[in-house]
Amino acid sequence: MLPKVSVIIPVYNVREYLDACLDSVVRQTFGDFEAIVIDDGSIDGSWETIRRHADADPRFVAIRTENRGVVRARERALSEVRGEWIAFLDGDDTWEPDMLERLVEAAADCDIVCCNYKRITASREKVVRGPRPCRMTGLEFFESLLSGRVWGGLCAKLYDRRFFDGELRHHPLPLWEDMMLNVQIACAEPRVRFIDYSGYRYLQRSGSASHGHFSFAYCRSFCETMAGELAARSAQIGGRPEFYATLNDLRIYLAYIAGHRNPWNGDDPWVCDLADRYDRYRGELRPFIPFSQRLLFRMNRRRALRSLVLAVARVVRWKESFVRRIAEFIR
């Protein structure tokens, strides 16, 4: 019999965390799954841990490849899936025991189920919430991804397998590679459901790819790659790839200019072009970009205002953090 869910777990040099990760899968209250654990050329003993779990539990499938990065590891695992649904778990993260059960229960009449996640640091756990419980159309999901209202990660979600059976382009990027896949999937008009449940435990550790500093060159390169994906799907997004590319570019560039170590690049031709597009779509962008962020972007056009931009960005972060804490307290 085929499993209901295929769990994809890419692993690279995370032996210290791997037992906890795989044990959290074993303890799932929903047991109709296969776990495809793919070792991306680890050299720290992770493979031996994977083999031990695979020998003890026939639901685990152990695969070893040469080191080619997490994107290629997931792509390789996707070629092996047999389940009706697909879930992703990183090798240094863990699940709550009822994670799969809650996601599968919520999957009726939808194609993607999304839940909250817990950001785990050495000193605290913080629940990061997505939208309040709701359903979204594919276009709403697509726009929420590009505007940053929905986390672009593959984890903390359950996907109908059919979205991965088509022609998805897997970009081996050092940052936000998950976002590129989710945008492609959103263009296929999935029915999406969000549930108010925090089942994914996302470990924050130094040295992980998600905590890497990104340069202006990478900011521009990522946006150009995204623009290419949007142009290729112009018909699926109402013939408006430039507008949606502008929305994405603003979000990424705003993250860049808020970094205190990042030099000013307001006179770069790519930024000047973004400014022209922003002016062209100003009214349509307003519902997606908060006033404070629009203000930062306009201020950043002048080099002399760089220090003020950083000060305002810091105040905005404090305000957003305060609002989140109040919302958590009310909930």
PDB file of N, CA and C in Angstrom, residues 135-188:
ATOM      1  N   ARG A 135      -9.103  30.597   4.363  1.00  0.00           N
ATOM      2  CA  ARG A 135      -8.809  29.968   3.081  1.00  0.00           C
ATOM      3  C   ARG A 135      -8.392  31.047   2.097  1.00  0.00           C
ATOM      4  N   MET A 136      -7.491  30.715   1.206  1.00  0.00           N
ATOM      5  CA  MET A 136      -7.011  31.648   0.193  1.00  0.00           C
ATOM      6  C   MET A 136      -7.127  31.021  -1.186  1.00  0.00           C
ATOM      7  N   THR A 137      -7.414  31.862  -2.159  1.00  0.00           N
ATOM      8  CA  THR A 137      -7.317  31.419  -3.550  1.00  0.00           C
ATOM      9  C   THR A 137      -5.844  31.399  -3.939  1.00  0.00           C
ATOM     10  N   GLY A 138      -5.558  30.821  -5.093  1.00  0.00           N
ATOM     11  CA  GLY A 138      -4.188  30.797  -5.568  1.00  0.00           C
ATOM     12  C   GLY A 138      -3.608  32.186  -5.735  1.00  0.00           C
ATOM     13  N   LEU A 139      -4.415  33.123  -6.249  1.00  0.00           N
ATOM     14  CA  LEU A 139      -3.919  34.488  -6.455  1.00  0.00           C
ATOM     15  C   LEU A 139      -3.641  35.174  -5.124  1.00  0.00           C
ATOM     16  N   GLU A 140      -4.509  34.970  -4.144  1.00  0.00           N
ATOM     17  CA  GLU A 140      -4.283  35.566  -2.827  1.00  0.00           C
ATOM     18  C   GLU A 140      -3.023  34.999  -2.189  1.00  0.00           C
ATOM     19  N   PHE A 141      -2.806  33.705  -2.334  1.00  0.00           N
ATOM     20  CA  PHE A 141      -1.599  33.069  -1.812  1.00  0.00           C
ATOM     21  C   PHE A 141      -0.374  33.628  -2.523  1.00  0.00           C
ATOM     22  N   PHE A 142      -0.450  33.752  -3.827  1.00  0.00           N
ATOM     23  CA  PHE A 142       0.636  34.281  -4.648  1.00  0.00           C
ATOM     24  C   PHE A 142       1.007  35.698  -4.213  1.00  0.00           C
ATOM     25  N   GLU A 143       0.028  36.562  -4.069  1.00  0.00           N
ATOM     26  CA  GLU A 143       0.294  37.946  -3.679  1.00  0.00           C
ATOM     27  C   GLU A 143       0.811  38.035  -2.247  1.00  0.00           C
ATOM     28  N   SER A 144       0.334  37.153  -1.374  1.00  0.00           N
ATOM     29  CA  SER A 144       0.798  37.156   0.011  1.00  0.00           C
ATOM     30  C   SER A 144       2.234  36.691   0.111  1.00  0.00           C
ATOM     31  N   LEU A 145       2.644  35.767  -0.734  1.00  0.00           N
ATOM     32  CA  LEU A 145       4.044  35.341  -0.770  1.00  0.00           C
ATOM     33  C   LEU A 145       4.948  36.486  -1.203  1.00  0.00           C
ATOM     34  N   LEU A 146       4.584  37.144  -2.298  1.00  0.00           N
ATOM     35  CA  LEU A 146       5.430  38.206  -2.843  1.00  0.00           C
ATOM     36  C   LEU A 146       5.521  39.405  -1.907  1.00  0.00           C
ATOM     37  N   SER A 147       4.460  39.676  -1.169  1.00  0.00           N
ATOM     38  CA  SER A 147       4.460  40.824  -0.266  1.00  0.00           C
ATOM     39  C   SER A 147       5.017  40.495   1.111  1.00  0.00           C
ATOM     40  N   GLY A 148       5.326  39.218   1.369  1.00  0.00           N
ATOM     41  CA  GLY A 148       5.900  38.826   2.649  1.00  0.00           C
ATOM     42  C   GLY A 148       4.890  38.577   3.746  1.00  0.00           C
ATOM     43  N   ARG A 149       3.597  38.572   3.427  1.00  0.00           N
ATOM     44  CA  ARG A 149       2.582  38.313   4.444  1.00  0.00           C
ATOM     45  C   ARG A 149       2.495  36.834   4.804  1.00  0.00           C
ATOM     46  N   VAL A 150       2.985  35.985   3.923  1.00  0.00           N
ATOM     47  CA  VAL A 150       3.040  34.543   4.151  1.00  0.00           C
ATOM     48  C   VAL A 150       4.491  34.104   4.034  1.00  0.00           C
ATOM     49  N   TRP A 151       4.919  33.292   5.000  1.00  0.00           N
ATOM     50  CA  TRP A 151       6.285  32.778   4.980  1.00  0.00           C
ATOM     51  C   TRP A 151       6.512  31.965   3.709  1.00  0.00           C
ATOM     52  N   GLY A 152       7.617  32.235   3.025  1.00  0.00           N
ATOM     53  CA  GLY A 152       7.893  31.557   1.765  1.00  0.00           C
ATOM     54  C   GLY A 152       8.538  30.196   1.892  1.00  0.00           C
ATOM     55  N   GLY A 153       8.782  29.718   3.113  1.00  0.00           N
ATOM     56  CA  GLY A 153       9.423  28.426   3.301  1.00  0.00           C
ATOM     57  C   GLY A 153       8.534  27.258   2.903  1.00  0.00           C
ATOM     58  N   LEU A 154       9.152  26.141   2.520  1.00  0.00           N
ATOM     59  CA  LEU A 154       8.411  24.925   2.199  1.00  0.00           C
ATOM     60  C   LEU A 154       7.933  24.207   3.459  1.00  0.00           C
ATOM     61  N   CYS A 155       8.643  24.394   4.553  1.00  0.00           N
ATOM     62  CA  CYS A 155       8.290  23.719   5.799  1.00  0.00           C
ATOM     63  C   CYS A 155       7.051  24.354   6.425  1.00  0.00           C
ATOM     64  N   ALA A 156       6.458  23.643   7.385  1.00  0.00           N
ATOM     65  CA  ALA A 156       5.209  24.070   8.043  1.00  0.00           C
ATOM     66  C   ALA A 156       4.062  24.139   7.049  1.00  0.00           C
ATOM     67  N   LYS A 157       4.122  23.285   6.024  1.00  0.00           N
ATOM     68  CA  LYS A 157       3.069  23.212   5.010  1.00  0.00           C
ATOM     69  C   LYS A 157       2.904  21.758   4.565  1.00  0.00           C
ATOM     70  N   LEU A 158       1.713  21.447   4.078  1.00  0.00           N
ATOM     71  CA  LEU A 158       1.423  20.143   3.488  1.00  0.00           C
ATOM     72  C   LEU A 158       0.907  20.391   2.080  1.00  0.00           C
ATOM     73  N   TYR A 159       1.532  19.732   1.087  1.00  0.00           N
ATOM     74  CA  TYR A 159       1.231  19.985  -0.317  1.00  0.00           C
ATOM     75  C   TYR A 159       0.623  18.762  -0.995  1.00  0.00           C
ATOM     76  N   ASP A 160      -0.351  19.005  -1.846  1.00  0.00           N
ATOM     77  CA  ASP A 160      -0.811  17.965  -2.758  1.00  0.00           C
ATOM     78  C   ASP A 160       0.345  17.611  -3.688  1.00  0.00           C
ATOM     79  N   ARG A 161       0.612  16.339  -3.823  1.00  0.00           N
ATOM     80  CA  ARG A 161       1.763  15.890  -4.606  1.00  0.00           C
ATOM     81  C   ARG A 161       1.737  16.373  -6.052  1.00  0.00           C
ATOM     82  N   ARG A 162       0.551  16.582  -6.617  1.00  0.00           N
ATOM     83  CA  ARG A 162       0.468  16.895  -8.043  1.00  0.00           C
ATOM     84  C   ARG A 162       1.209  18.183  -8.405  1.00  0.00           C
ATOM     85  N   PHE A 163       1.406  19.077  -7.440  1.00  0.00           N
ATOM     86  CA  PHE A 163       2.121  20.314  -7.748  1.00  0.00           C
ATOM     87  C   PHE A 163       3.601  20.059  -8.024  1.00  0.00           C
ATOM     88  N   PHE A 164       4.097  18.927  -7.556  1.00  0.00           N
ATOM     89  CA  PHE A 164       5.505  18.596  -7.772  1.00  0.00           C
ATOM     90  C   PHE A 164       5.695  17.598  -8.913  1.00  0.00           C
ATOM     91  N   ASP A 165       4.588  17.109  -9.465  1.00  0.00           N
ATOM     92  CA  ASP A 165       4.684  16.193 -10.597  1.00  0.00           C
ATOM     93  C   ASP A 165       4.856  16.935 -11.915  1.00  0.00           C
ATOM     94  N   GLY A 166       4.599  18.248 -11.921  1.00  0.00           N
ATOM     95  CA  GLY A 166       4.733  19.041 -13.132  1.00  0.00           C
ATOM     96  C   GLY A 166       6.157  19.533 -13.326  1.00  0.00           C
ATOM     97  N   GLU A 167       6.287  20.562 -14.140  1.00  0.00           N
ATOM     98  CA  GLU A 167       7.602  21.092 -14.484  1.00  0.00           C
ATOM     99  C   GLU A 167       7.940  22.285 -13.596  1.00  0.00           C
ATOM    100  N   LEU A 168       8.435  21.993 -12.409  1.00  0.00           N
ATOM    101  CA  LEU A 168       8.930  23.035 -11.516  1.00  0.00           C
ATOM    102  C   LEU A 168      10.417  23.234 -11.762  1.00  0.00           C
ATOM    103  N   ARG A 169      10.835  24.486 -11.745  1.00  0.00           N
ATOM    104  CA  ARG A 169      12.265  24.763 -11.883  1.00  0.00           C
ATOM    105  C   ARG A 169      12.862  24.958 -10.499  1.00  0.00           C
ATOM    106  N   HIS A 170      13.842  24.126 -10.187  1.00  0.00           N
ATOM    107  CA  HIS A 170      14.505  24.168  -8.883  1.00  0.00           C
ATOM    108  C   HIS A 170      15.776  25.009  -9.016  1.00  0.00           C
ATOM    109  N   HIS A 171      15.778  26.174  -8.392  1.00  0.00           N
ATOM    110  CA  HIS A 171      16.924  27.077  -8.492  1.00  0.00           C
ATOM    111  C   HIS A 171      17.855  26.856  -7.299  1.00  0.00           C
ATOM    112  N   PRO A 172      19.093  26.441  -7.526  1.00  0.00           N
ATOM    113  CA  PRO A 172      20.034  26.215  -6.419  1.00  0.00           C
ATOM    114  C   PRO A 172      20.584  27.527  -5.877  1.00  0.00           C
ATOM    115  N   LEU A 173      19.770  28.230  -5.109  1.00  0.00           N
ATOM    116  CA  LEU A 173      20.134  29.538  -4.579  1.00  0.00           C
ATOM    117  C   LEU A 173      20.575  29.419  -3.117  1.00  0.00           C
ATOM    118  N   PRO A 174      21.455  30.295  -2.648  1.00  0.00           N
ATOM    119  CA  PRO A 174      21.876  30.233  -1.242  1.00  0.00           C
ATOM    120  C   PRO A 174      20.830  30.757  -0.267  1.00  0.00           C
ATOM    121  N   LEU A 175      19.898  31.588  -0.740  1.00  0.00           N
ATOM    122  CA  LEU A 175      18.845  32.138   0.110  1.00  0.00           C
ATOM    123  C   LEU A 175      17.530  32.183  -0.656  1.00  0.00           C
ATOM    124  N   TRP A 176      16.430  31.921   0.044  1.00  0.00           N
ATOM    125  CA  TRP A 176      15.066  32.072  -0.474  1.00  0.00           C
ATOM    126  C   TRP A 176      14.753  31.139  -1.652  1.00  0.00           C
ATOM    127  N   GLU A 177      15.432  30.020  -1.726  1.00  0.00           N
ATOM    128  CA  GLU A 177      15.135  29.079  -2.808  1.00  0.00           C
ATOM    129  C   GLU A 177      13.732  28.483  -2.658  1.00  0.00           C
ATOM    130  N   ASP A 178      13.265  28.341  -1.404  1.00  0.00           N
ATOM    131  CA  ASP A 178      11.908  27.834  -1.170  1.00  0.00           C
ATOM    132  C   ASP A 178      10.867  28.787  -1.752  1.00  0.00           C
ATOM    133  N   MET A 179      11.118  30.068  -1.595  1.00  0.00           N
ATOM    134  CA  MET A 179      10.196  31.079  -2.102  1.00  0.00           C
ATOM    135  C   MET A 179       9.990  30.919  -3.601  1.00  0.00           C
ATOM    136  N   MET A 180      11.051  30.615  -4.319  1.00  0.00           N
ATOM    137  CA  MET A 180      10.964  30.475  -5.765  1.00  0.00           C
ATOM    138  C   MET A 180      10.038  29.310  -6.145  1.00  0.00           C
ATOM    139  N   LEU A 181      10.104  28.219  -5.392  1.00  0.00           N
ATOM    140  CA  LEU A 181       9.211  27.085  -5.653  1.00  0.00           C
ATOM    141  C   LEU A 181       7.769  27.410  -5.292  1.00  0.00           C
ATOM    142  N   ASN A 182       7.578  28.052  -4.147  1.00  0.00           N
ATOM    143  CA  ASN A 182       6.216  28.361  -3.718  1.00  0.00           C
ATOM    144  C   ASN A 182       5.510  29.317  -4.676  1.00  0.00           C
ATOM    145  N   VAL A 183       6.248  30.257  -5.239  1.00  0.00           N
ATOM    146  CA  VAL A 183       5.643  31.175  -6.203  1.00  0.00           C
ATOM    147  C   VAL A 183       5.193  30.414  -7.451  1.00  0.00           C
ATOM    148  N   GLN A 184       6.017  29.465  -7.904  1.00  0.00           N
ATOM    149  CA  GLN A 184       5.623  28.658  -9.064  1.00  0.00           C
ATOM    150  C   GLN A 184       4.364  27.843  -8.755  1.00  0.00           C
ATOM    151  N   ILE A 185       4.320  27.259  -7.561  1.00  0.00           N
ATOM    152  CA  ILE A 185       3.158  26.466  -7.163  1.00  0.00           C
ATOM    153  C   ILE A 185       1.917  27.358  -7.056  1.00  0.00           C
ATOM    154  N   ALA A 186       2.084  28.564  -6.512  1.00  0.00           N
ATOM    155  CA  ALA A 186       0.949  29.480  -6.361  1.00  0.00           C
ATOM    156  C   ALA A 186       0.354  29.861  -7.713  1.00  0.00           C
ATOM    157  N   CYS A 187       1.183  29.885  -8.755  1.00  0.00           N
ATOM    158  CA  CYS A 187       0.683  30.219 -10.092  1.00  0.00           C
ATOM    159  C   CYS A 187      -0.233  29.129 -10.653  1.00  0.00           C
ATOM    160  N   ALA A 188      -0.205  27.941 -10.059  1.00  0.00           N
ATOM    161  CA  ALA A 188      -1.057  26.836 -10.504  1.00  0.00           C
ATOM    162  C   ALA A 188      -2.431  26.867  -9.831  1.00  0.00           C
TER     163      ALA A 188
END
